[in-house]
XYZ file of C-alpha atoms in Angstrom:
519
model
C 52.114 -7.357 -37.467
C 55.500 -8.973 -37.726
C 58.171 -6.784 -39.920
C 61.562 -8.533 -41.029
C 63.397 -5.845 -41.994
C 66.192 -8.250 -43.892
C 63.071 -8.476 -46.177
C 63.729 -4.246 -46.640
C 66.691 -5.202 -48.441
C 65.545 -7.696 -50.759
C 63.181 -5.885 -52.491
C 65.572 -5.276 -55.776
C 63.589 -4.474 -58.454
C 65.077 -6.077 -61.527
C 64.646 -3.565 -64.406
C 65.554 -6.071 -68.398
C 67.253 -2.918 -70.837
C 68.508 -2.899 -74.346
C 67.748 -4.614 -77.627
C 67.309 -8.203 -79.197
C 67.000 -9.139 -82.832
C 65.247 -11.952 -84.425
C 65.573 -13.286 -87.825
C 62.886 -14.481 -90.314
C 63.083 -16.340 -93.922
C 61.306 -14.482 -95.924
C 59.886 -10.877 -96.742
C 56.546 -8.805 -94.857
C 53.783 -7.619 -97.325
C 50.104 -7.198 -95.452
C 50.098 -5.185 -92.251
C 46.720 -6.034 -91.572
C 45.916 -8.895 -90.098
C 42.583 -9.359 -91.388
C 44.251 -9.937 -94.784
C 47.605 -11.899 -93.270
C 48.191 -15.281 -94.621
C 51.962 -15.835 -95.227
C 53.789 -16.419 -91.625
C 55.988 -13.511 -91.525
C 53.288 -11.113 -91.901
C 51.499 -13.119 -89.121
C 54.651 -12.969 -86.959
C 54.667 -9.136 -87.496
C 51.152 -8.514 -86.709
C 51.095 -10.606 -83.044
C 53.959 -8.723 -82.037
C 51.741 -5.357 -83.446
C 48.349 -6.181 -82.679
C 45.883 -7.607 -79.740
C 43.230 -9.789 -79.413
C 40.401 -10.110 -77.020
C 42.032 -13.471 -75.619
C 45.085 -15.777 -76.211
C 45.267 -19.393 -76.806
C 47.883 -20.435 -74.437
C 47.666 -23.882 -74.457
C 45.095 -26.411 -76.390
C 41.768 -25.065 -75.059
C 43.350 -22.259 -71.884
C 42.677 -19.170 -72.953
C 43.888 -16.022 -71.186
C 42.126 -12.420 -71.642
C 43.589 -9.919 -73.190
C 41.950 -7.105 -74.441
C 38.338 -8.186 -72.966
C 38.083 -8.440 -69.405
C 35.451 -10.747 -69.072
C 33.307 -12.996 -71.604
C 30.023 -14.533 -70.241
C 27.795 -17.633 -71.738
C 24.296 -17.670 -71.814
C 22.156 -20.708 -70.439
C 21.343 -21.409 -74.286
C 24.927 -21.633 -75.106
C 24.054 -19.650 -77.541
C 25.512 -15.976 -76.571
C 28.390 -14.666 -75.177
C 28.221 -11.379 -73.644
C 31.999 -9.931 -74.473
C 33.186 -6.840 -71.922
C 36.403 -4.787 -72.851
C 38.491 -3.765 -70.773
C 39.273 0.389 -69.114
C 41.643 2.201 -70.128
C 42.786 0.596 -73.359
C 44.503 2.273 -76.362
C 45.363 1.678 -80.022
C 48.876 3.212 -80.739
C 47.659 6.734 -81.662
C 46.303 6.810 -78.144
C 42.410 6.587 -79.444
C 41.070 4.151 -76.871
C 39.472 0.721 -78.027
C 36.139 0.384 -78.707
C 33.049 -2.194 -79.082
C 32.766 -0.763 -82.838
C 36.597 -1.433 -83.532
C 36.679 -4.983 -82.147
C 32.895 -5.541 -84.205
C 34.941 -4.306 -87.290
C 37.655 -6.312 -87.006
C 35.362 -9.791 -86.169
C 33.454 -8.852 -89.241
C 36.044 -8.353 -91.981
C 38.110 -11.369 -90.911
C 34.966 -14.076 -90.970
C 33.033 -13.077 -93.778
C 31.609 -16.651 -93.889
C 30.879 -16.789 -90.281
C 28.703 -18.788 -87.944
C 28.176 -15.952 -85.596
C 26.804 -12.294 -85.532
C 27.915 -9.804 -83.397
C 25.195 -6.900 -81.596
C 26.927 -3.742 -80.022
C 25.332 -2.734 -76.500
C 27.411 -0.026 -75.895
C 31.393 1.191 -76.002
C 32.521 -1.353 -73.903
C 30.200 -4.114 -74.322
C 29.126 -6.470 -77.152
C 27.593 -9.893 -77.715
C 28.247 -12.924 -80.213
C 25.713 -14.992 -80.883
C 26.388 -17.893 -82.831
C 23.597 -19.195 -84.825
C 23.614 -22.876 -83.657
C 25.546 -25.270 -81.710
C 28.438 -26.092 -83.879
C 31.595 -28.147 -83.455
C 34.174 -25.503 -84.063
C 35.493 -23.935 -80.826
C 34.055 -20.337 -81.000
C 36.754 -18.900 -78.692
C 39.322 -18.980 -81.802
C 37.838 -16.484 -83.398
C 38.301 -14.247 -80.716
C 42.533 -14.278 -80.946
C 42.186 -12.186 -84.359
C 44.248 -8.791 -83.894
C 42.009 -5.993 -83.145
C 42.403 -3.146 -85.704
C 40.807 0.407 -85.482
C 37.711 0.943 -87.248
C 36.914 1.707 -90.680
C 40.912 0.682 -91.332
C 41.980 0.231 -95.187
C 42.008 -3.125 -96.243
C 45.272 -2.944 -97.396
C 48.191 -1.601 -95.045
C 51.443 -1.151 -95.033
C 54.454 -1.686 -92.754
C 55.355 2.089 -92.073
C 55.700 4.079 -89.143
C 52.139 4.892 -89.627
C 50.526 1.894 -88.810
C 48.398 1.989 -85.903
C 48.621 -1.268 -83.745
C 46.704 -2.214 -81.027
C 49.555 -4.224 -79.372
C 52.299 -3.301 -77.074
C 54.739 -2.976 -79.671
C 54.969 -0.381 -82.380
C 56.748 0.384 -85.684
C 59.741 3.077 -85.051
C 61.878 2.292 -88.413
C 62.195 0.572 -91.395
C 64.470 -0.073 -93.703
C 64.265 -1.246 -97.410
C 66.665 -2.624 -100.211
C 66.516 -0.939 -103.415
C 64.311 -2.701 -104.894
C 61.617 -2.202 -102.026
C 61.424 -5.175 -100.419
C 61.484 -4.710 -96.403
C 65.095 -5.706 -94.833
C 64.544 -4.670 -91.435
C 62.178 -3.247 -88.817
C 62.698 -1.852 -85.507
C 59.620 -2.045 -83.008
C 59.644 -0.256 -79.634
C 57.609 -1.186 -77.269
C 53.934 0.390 -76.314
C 52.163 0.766 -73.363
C 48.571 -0.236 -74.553
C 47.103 -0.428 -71.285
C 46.382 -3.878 -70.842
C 49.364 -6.025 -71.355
C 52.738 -6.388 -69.051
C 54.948 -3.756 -70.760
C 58.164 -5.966 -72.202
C 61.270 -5.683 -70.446
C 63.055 -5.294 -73.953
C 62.601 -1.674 -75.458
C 63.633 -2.058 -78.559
C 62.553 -5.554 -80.951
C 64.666 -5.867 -84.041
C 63.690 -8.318 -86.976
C 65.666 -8.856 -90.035
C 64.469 -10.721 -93.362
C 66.545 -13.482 -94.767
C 65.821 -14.569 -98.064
C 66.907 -18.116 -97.250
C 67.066 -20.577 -94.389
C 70.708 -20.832 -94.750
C 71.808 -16.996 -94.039
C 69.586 -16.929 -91.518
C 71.367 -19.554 -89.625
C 74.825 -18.483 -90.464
C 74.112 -14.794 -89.124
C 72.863 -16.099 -86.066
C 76.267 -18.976 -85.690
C 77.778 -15.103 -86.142
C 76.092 -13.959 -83.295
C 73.963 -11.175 -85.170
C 71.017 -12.252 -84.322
C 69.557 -12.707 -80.780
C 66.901 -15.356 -81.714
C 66.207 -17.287 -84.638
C 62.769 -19.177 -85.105
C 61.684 -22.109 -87.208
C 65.313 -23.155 -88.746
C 65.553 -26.831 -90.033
C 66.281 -29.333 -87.103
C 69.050 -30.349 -89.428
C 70.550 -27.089 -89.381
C 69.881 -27.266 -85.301
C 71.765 -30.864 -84.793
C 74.699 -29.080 -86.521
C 75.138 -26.811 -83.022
C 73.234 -28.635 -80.344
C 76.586 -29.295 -78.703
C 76.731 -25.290 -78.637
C 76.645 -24.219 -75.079
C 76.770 -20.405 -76.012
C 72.881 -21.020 -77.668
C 70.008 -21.584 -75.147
C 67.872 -24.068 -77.841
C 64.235 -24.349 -76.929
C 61.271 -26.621 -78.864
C 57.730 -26.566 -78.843
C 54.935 -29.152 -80.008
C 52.968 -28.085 -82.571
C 49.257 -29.175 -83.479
C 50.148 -29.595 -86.958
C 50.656 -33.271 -89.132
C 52.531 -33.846 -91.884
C 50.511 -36.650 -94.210
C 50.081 -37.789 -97.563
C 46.609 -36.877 -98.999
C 44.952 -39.575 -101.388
C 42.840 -37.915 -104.314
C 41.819 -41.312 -105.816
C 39.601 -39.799 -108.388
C 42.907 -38.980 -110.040
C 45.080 -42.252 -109.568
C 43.797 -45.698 -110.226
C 45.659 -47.199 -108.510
C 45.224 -45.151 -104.950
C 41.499 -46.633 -105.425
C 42.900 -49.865 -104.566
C 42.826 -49.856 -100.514
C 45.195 -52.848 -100.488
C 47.861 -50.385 -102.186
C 47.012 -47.643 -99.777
C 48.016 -50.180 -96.687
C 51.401 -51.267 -98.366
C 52.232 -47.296 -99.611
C 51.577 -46.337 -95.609
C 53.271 -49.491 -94.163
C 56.268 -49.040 -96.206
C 57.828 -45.680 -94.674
C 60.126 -45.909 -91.802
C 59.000 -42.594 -89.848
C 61.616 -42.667 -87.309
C 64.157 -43.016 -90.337
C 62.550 -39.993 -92.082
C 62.167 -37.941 -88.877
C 65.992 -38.238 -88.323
C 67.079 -37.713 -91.728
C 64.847 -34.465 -92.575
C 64.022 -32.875 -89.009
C 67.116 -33.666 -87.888
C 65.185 -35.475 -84.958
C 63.350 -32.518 -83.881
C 59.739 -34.035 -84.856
C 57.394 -36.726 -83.528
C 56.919 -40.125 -86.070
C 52.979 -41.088 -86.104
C 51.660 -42.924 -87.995
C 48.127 -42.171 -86.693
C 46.258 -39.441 -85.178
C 46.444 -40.856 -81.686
C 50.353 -40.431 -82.005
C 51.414 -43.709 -82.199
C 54.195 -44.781 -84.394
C 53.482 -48.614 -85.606
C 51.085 -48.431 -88.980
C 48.123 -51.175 -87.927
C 48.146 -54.424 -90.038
C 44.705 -54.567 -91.654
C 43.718 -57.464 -93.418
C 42.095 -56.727 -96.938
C 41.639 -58.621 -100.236
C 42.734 -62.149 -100.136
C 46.103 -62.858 -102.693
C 46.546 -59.817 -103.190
C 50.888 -58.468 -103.448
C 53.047 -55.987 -104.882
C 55.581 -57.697 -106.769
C 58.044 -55.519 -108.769
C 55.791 -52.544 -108.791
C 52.981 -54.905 -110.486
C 49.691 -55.301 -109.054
C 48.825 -58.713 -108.909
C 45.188 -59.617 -107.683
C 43.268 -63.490 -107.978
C 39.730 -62.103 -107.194
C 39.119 -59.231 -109.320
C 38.969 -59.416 -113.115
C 40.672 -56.484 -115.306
C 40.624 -56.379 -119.057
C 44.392 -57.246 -119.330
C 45.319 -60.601 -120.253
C 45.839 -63.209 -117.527
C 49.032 -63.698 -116.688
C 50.115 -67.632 -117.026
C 53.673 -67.378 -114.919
C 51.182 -66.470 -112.044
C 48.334 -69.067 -112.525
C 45.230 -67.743 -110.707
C 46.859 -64.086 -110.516
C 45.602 -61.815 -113.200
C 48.258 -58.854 -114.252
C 47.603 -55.451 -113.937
C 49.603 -52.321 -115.019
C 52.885 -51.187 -112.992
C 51.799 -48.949 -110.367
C 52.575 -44.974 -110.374
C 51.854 -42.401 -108.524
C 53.142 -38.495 -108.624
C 53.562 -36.580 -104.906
C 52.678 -33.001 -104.864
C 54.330 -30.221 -102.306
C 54.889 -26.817 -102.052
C 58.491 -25.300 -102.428
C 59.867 -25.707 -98.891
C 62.880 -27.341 -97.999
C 61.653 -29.939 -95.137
C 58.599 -30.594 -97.056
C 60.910 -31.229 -100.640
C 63.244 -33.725 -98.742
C 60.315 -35.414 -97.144
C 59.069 -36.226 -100.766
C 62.493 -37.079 -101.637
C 62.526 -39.899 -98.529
C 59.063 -41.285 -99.335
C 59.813 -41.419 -102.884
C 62.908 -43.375 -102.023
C 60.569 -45.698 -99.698
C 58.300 -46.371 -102.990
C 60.569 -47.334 -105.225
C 61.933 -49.756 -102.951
C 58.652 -51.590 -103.607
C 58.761 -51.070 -107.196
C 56.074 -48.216 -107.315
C 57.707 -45.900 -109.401
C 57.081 -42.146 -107.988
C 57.203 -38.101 -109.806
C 57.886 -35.293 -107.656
C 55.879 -32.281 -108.468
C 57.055 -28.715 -106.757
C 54.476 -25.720 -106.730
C 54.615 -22.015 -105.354
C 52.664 -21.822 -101.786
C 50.598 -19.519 -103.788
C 49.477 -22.116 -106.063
C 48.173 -24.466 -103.431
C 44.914 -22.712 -103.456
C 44.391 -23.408 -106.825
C 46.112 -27.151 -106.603
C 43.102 -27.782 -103.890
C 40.119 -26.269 -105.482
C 41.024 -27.970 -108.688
C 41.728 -31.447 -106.761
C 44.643 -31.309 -109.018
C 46.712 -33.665 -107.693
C 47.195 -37.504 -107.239
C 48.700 -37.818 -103.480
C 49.126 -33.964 -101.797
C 52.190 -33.722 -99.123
C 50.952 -31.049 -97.152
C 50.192 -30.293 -93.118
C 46.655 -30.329 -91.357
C 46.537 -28.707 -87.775
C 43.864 -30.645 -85.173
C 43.234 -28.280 -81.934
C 40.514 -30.281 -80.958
C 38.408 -32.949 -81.458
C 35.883 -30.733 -83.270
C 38.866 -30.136 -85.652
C 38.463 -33.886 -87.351
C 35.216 -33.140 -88.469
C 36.696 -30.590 -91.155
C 38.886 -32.835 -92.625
C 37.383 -35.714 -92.818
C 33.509 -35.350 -93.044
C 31.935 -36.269 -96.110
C 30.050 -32.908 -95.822
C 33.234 -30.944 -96.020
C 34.467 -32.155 -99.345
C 33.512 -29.001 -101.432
C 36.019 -26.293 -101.964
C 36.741 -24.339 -100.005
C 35.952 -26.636 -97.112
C 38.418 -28.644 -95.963
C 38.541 -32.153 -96.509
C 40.581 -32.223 -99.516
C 41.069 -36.119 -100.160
C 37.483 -35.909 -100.923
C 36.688 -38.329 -98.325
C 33.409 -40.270 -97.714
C 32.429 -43.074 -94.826
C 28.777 -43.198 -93.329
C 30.872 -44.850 -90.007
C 33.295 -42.142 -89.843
C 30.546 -39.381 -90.812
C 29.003 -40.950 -87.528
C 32.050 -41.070 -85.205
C 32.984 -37.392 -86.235
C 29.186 -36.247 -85.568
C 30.298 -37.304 -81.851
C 33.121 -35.759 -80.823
C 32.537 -35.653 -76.836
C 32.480 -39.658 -76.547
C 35.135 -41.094 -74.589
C 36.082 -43.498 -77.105
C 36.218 -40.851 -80.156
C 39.483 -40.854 -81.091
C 40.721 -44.604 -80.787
C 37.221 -45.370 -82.781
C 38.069 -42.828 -85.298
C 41.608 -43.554 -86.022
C 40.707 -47.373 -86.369
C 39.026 -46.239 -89.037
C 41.011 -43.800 -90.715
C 43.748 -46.556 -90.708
C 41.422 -49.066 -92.671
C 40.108 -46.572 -95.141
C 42.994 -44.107 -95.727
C 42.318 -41.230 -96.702
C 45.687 -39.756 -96.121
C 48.937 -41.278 -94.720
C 49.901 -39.358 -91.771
C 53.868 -39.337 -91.595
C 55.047 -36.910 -88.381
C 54.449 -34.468 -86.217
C 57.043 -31.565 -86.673
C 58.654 -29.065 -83.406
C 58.939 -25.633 -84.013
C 62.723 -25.294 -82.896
C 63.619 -21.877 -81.340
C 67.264 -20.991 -80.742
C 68.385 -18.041 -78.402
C 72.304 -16.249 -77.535
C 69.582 -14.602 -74.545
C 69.972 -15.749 -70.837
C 68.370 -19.057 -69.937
C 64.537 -18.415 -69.551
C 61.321 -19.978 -70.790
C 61.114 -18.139 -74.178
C 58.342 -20.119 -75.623
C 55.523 -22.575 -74.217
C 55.758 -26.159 -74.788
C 53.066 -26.153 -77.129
C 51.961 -23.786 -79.486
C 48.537 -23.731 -81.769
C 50.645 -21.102 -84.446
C 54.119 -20.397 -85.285
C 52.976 -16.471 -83.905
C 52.612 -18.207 -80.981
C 56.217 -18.378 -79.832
C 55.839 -14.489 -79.010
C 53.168 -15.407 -76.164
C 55.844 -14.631 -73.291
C 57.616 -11.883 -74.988
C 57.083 -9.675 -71.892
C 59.326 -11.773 -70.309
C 62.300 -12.031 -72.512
C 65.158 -10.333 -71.689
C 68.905 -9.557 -72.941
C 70.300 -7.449 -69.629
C 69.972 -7.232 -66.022
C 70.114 -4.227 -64.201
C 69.626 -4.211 -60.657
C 67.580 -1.164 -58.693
C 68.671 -1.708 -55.084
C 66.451 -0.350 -52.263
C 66.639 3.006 -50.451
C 68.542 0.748 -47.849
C 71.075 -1.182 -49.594
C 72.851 1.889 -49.599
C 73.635 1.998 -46.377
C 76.312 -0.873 -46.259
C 76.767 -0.676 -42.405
C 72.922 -0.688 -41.683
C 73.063 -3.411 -44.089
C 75.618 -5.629 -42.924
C 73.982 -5.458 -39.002
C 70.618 -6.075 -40.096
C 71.849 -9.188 -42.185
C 74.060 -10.242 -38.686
C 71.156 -10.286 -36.493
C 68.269 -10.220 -38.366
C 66.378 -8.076 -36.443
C 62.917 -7.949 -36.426
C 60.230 -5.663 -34.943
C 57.370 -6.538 -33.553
């Protein structure tokens, strides 16, 4: 055996200290995850909960709480072992029953059913072979049994993650302004090098951003890319991006518009927006353009009705008879009413002034276009209703299976999710075959002829840092919860341990001289 004992010295331990603050737009209300759906309280509850696994990238997935998870030659159970040793934040240690609780109450309408075997061990069996990826529903956070359905953000919440709740602090009219976390050795993950995580609630985009150009934040997630192109120049802020799997589009609810029935329409409406243009202007250039879901930019020319153009916002087709007069300026060309159409979106800025640009786009062609602007909390009601003529709103594809949702005409009742109410016997086909080699290119031919929607980008979730250079975030994400997938890692501080021999500075400066070795 060959010793170096130059190696003796280099053994420094590097031991990351202190505190770092984030900010986040917005305000916390549900501490459980089982009932989380706005993204702060998601935020809160990765950085306070576990799951079995982690999505890391697409389809990797790395354990976490479970330390194995077997498939059965049927495909049709997967045998699901926890790990030793671990512990909810009250230092009760995690059971079968907890994570069985936890599966159950967040997929009430569930494919699967899950069959305890003992503390440790459990297995999901799904009931057929179906498209969606069954290892999704394993990144839930795992809360203890029997837990309340509602919870709040107190130092009594028990997490199952490696950070806890150790203070927080509210305005006087209740609403949350800050919480301190400190970390929490679990028992499965890599303790954080940070001991203390601060977050602080902006109500507003805009004083986010300034407190962090003020240096009182650490980190600040998911500000505009405008906002971001303002400081890029910055070399004081470490400014990181990561893809995202969702797409912003147009969805087309012809039952309501007339005119959006017309598929010639729906091929000028999609070939008149300049993505690039819009990308720039509202994401500040921190987004993707597609104009398809195989990410390519350049809307396809498709041929459709013969003589058919938009002239001044007037629909003018020679084969197809309306009950209007026919026009005699025009000859064969038989008038139809000036086209209009109203856009739908939620109240969020990038979203808004996305509307705005497409509007702009439309009226260049003489199709007059309404804004509409509902509450996030509406949308639910907007989509149930199919209360809306064109919907500007996001649709996240993980996989191939993911199409199938959207756009199968066996997903168009509520709350399933193909919301443009869409129906093709060659798509339904296509989408029934997701393996094939030639799925997507056949699929988004056809999605281009028929349009259902009008995909317009893909956005970047933009994450600026005053830490150290490191790798803060992975270059894609599935979630905006994501980003905290390396947290472990982060760090403000260095301090150095040095080795019991680094303190002897002669020994040290002859062994680095010769470097002596023993054999």
């Amino acid at each position: 055996m060959v010793y170096n004992l130059s190696n003796l010295l280099k053994t420094e331990r590097i031991v990351y200290t202190g505190t770092i603050t984030e900010g986040i737009v917005g305000n916390p209300k549900e501490a459980n995850p089982i009932n989380a759906h706005n993204q702060v309280d998601k935020d809160l509850n990765k950085l306070i909960y576990s799951s079995l696994i982690q999505n890391v990238n697409s389809n990797k997935y790395d354990l976490v709480l479970a330390s194995s998870i077997t498939k059965s030659q049927d495909s049709l159970t997967y045998r699901i072992k926890l790990k030793d040793n671990i512990f909810f934040q009250d230092g009760k240690e995690i059971t079968s029953e907890d994570v069985i609780f936890s599966l159950e109450n967040n997929f009430i309408d569930r494919d699967f059913n899950l069959e305890k075997i003992d503390t440790k061990n459990f297995n999901l069996k799904i009931k057929k072979n179906i498209n969606d990826n069954i290892f999704e529903n394993l990144t839930v956070g795992i809360v203890p049994k029997n837990t309340k359905q509602e919870l709040d953000f107190s130092t009594s919440l028990v997490g199952s993650g490696f950070f806890k709740i150790k203070k927080v602090t509210k305005d006087t009219s209740g609403n949350i302004t800050n919480i301190t976390l400190e970390r929490h050795n679990n028992g499965v993950e890599k303790l954080p090098y940070v001991k203390n995580y601060i977050v602080n609630f902006y109500k507003n985009d805009s004083s986010a951003f300034l407190a962090l150009q003020n240096k009182n934040l650490d980190v600040l997630g998911g500000t505009s890319g405008i906002n971001i192109a303002k400081i890029k120049d910055d070399k004081s802020l470490d400014i990181q991006t990561s893809n995202l799997p969702n797409n912003i589009a147009l969805f087309m609810n012809v039952s309501n518009n007339k005119f959006l029935q017309d598929q010639n329409l729906r091929q000028i409406l999609n070939s008149s927006i300049d993505r690039a243009s819009l990308v720039n202007q509202v994401l500040g250039g921190f987004g993707k353009p597609e104009a398809n879901i195989l990410g390519e930019n350049n809307p396809q020319k498709v041929a459709l009705g013969a003589g058919f153009i938009l002239e001044n916002g007037v629909l003018y087709d020679g084969t197809k008879k309306t009950d209007q007069e026919k026009d005699k300026s025009t000859g064969s060309k038989v008038l139809k009413s000036p086209v209009s159409i109203k856009i739908t979106t939620i109240d969020n800025k990038e979203l808004i002034e996305t509307a705005n640009f497409v509007k702009s786009a439309y009226e260049k062609i003489g199709v007059k276009t309404n804004i509409e602007i509902i509450d996030r909390k509406n949308v639910a009601s907007v989509v149930k209703d199919r209360n809306f003529e064109i919907l500007l709103f996001g649709f996240s594809i993980k996989n191939n299976q993911d199409y199938y949702s959207f756009f199968h005409s066996k997903e168009r009742t509520y709350p399933k999710l193909n919301i443009a109410n869409f129906a093709n016997v060659k798509v339904d086909k296509i989408l029934e075959n997701p393996d094939s080699s030639d799925f997507l290119k056949n699929l988004s031919n056809e999605l281009e002829i028929n349009l259902p929607i009008i995909i317009l980008y893909k956005p970047q979730y933009i994450f600026t840092s005053h830490l150290l250079k490191q790798p803060l975030i992975n270059p894609s994400i599935q979630n905006e919860e994501d980003r905290y997938l390396n947290i472990s890692h982060w760090y403000k501080e260095k301090e150095y341990i040095l080795s019991f021999w680094n303190k002897f500075e002669s020994l040290k400066t002859l062994i680095n001289k010769f470097d002596m070795t023993i054999n």
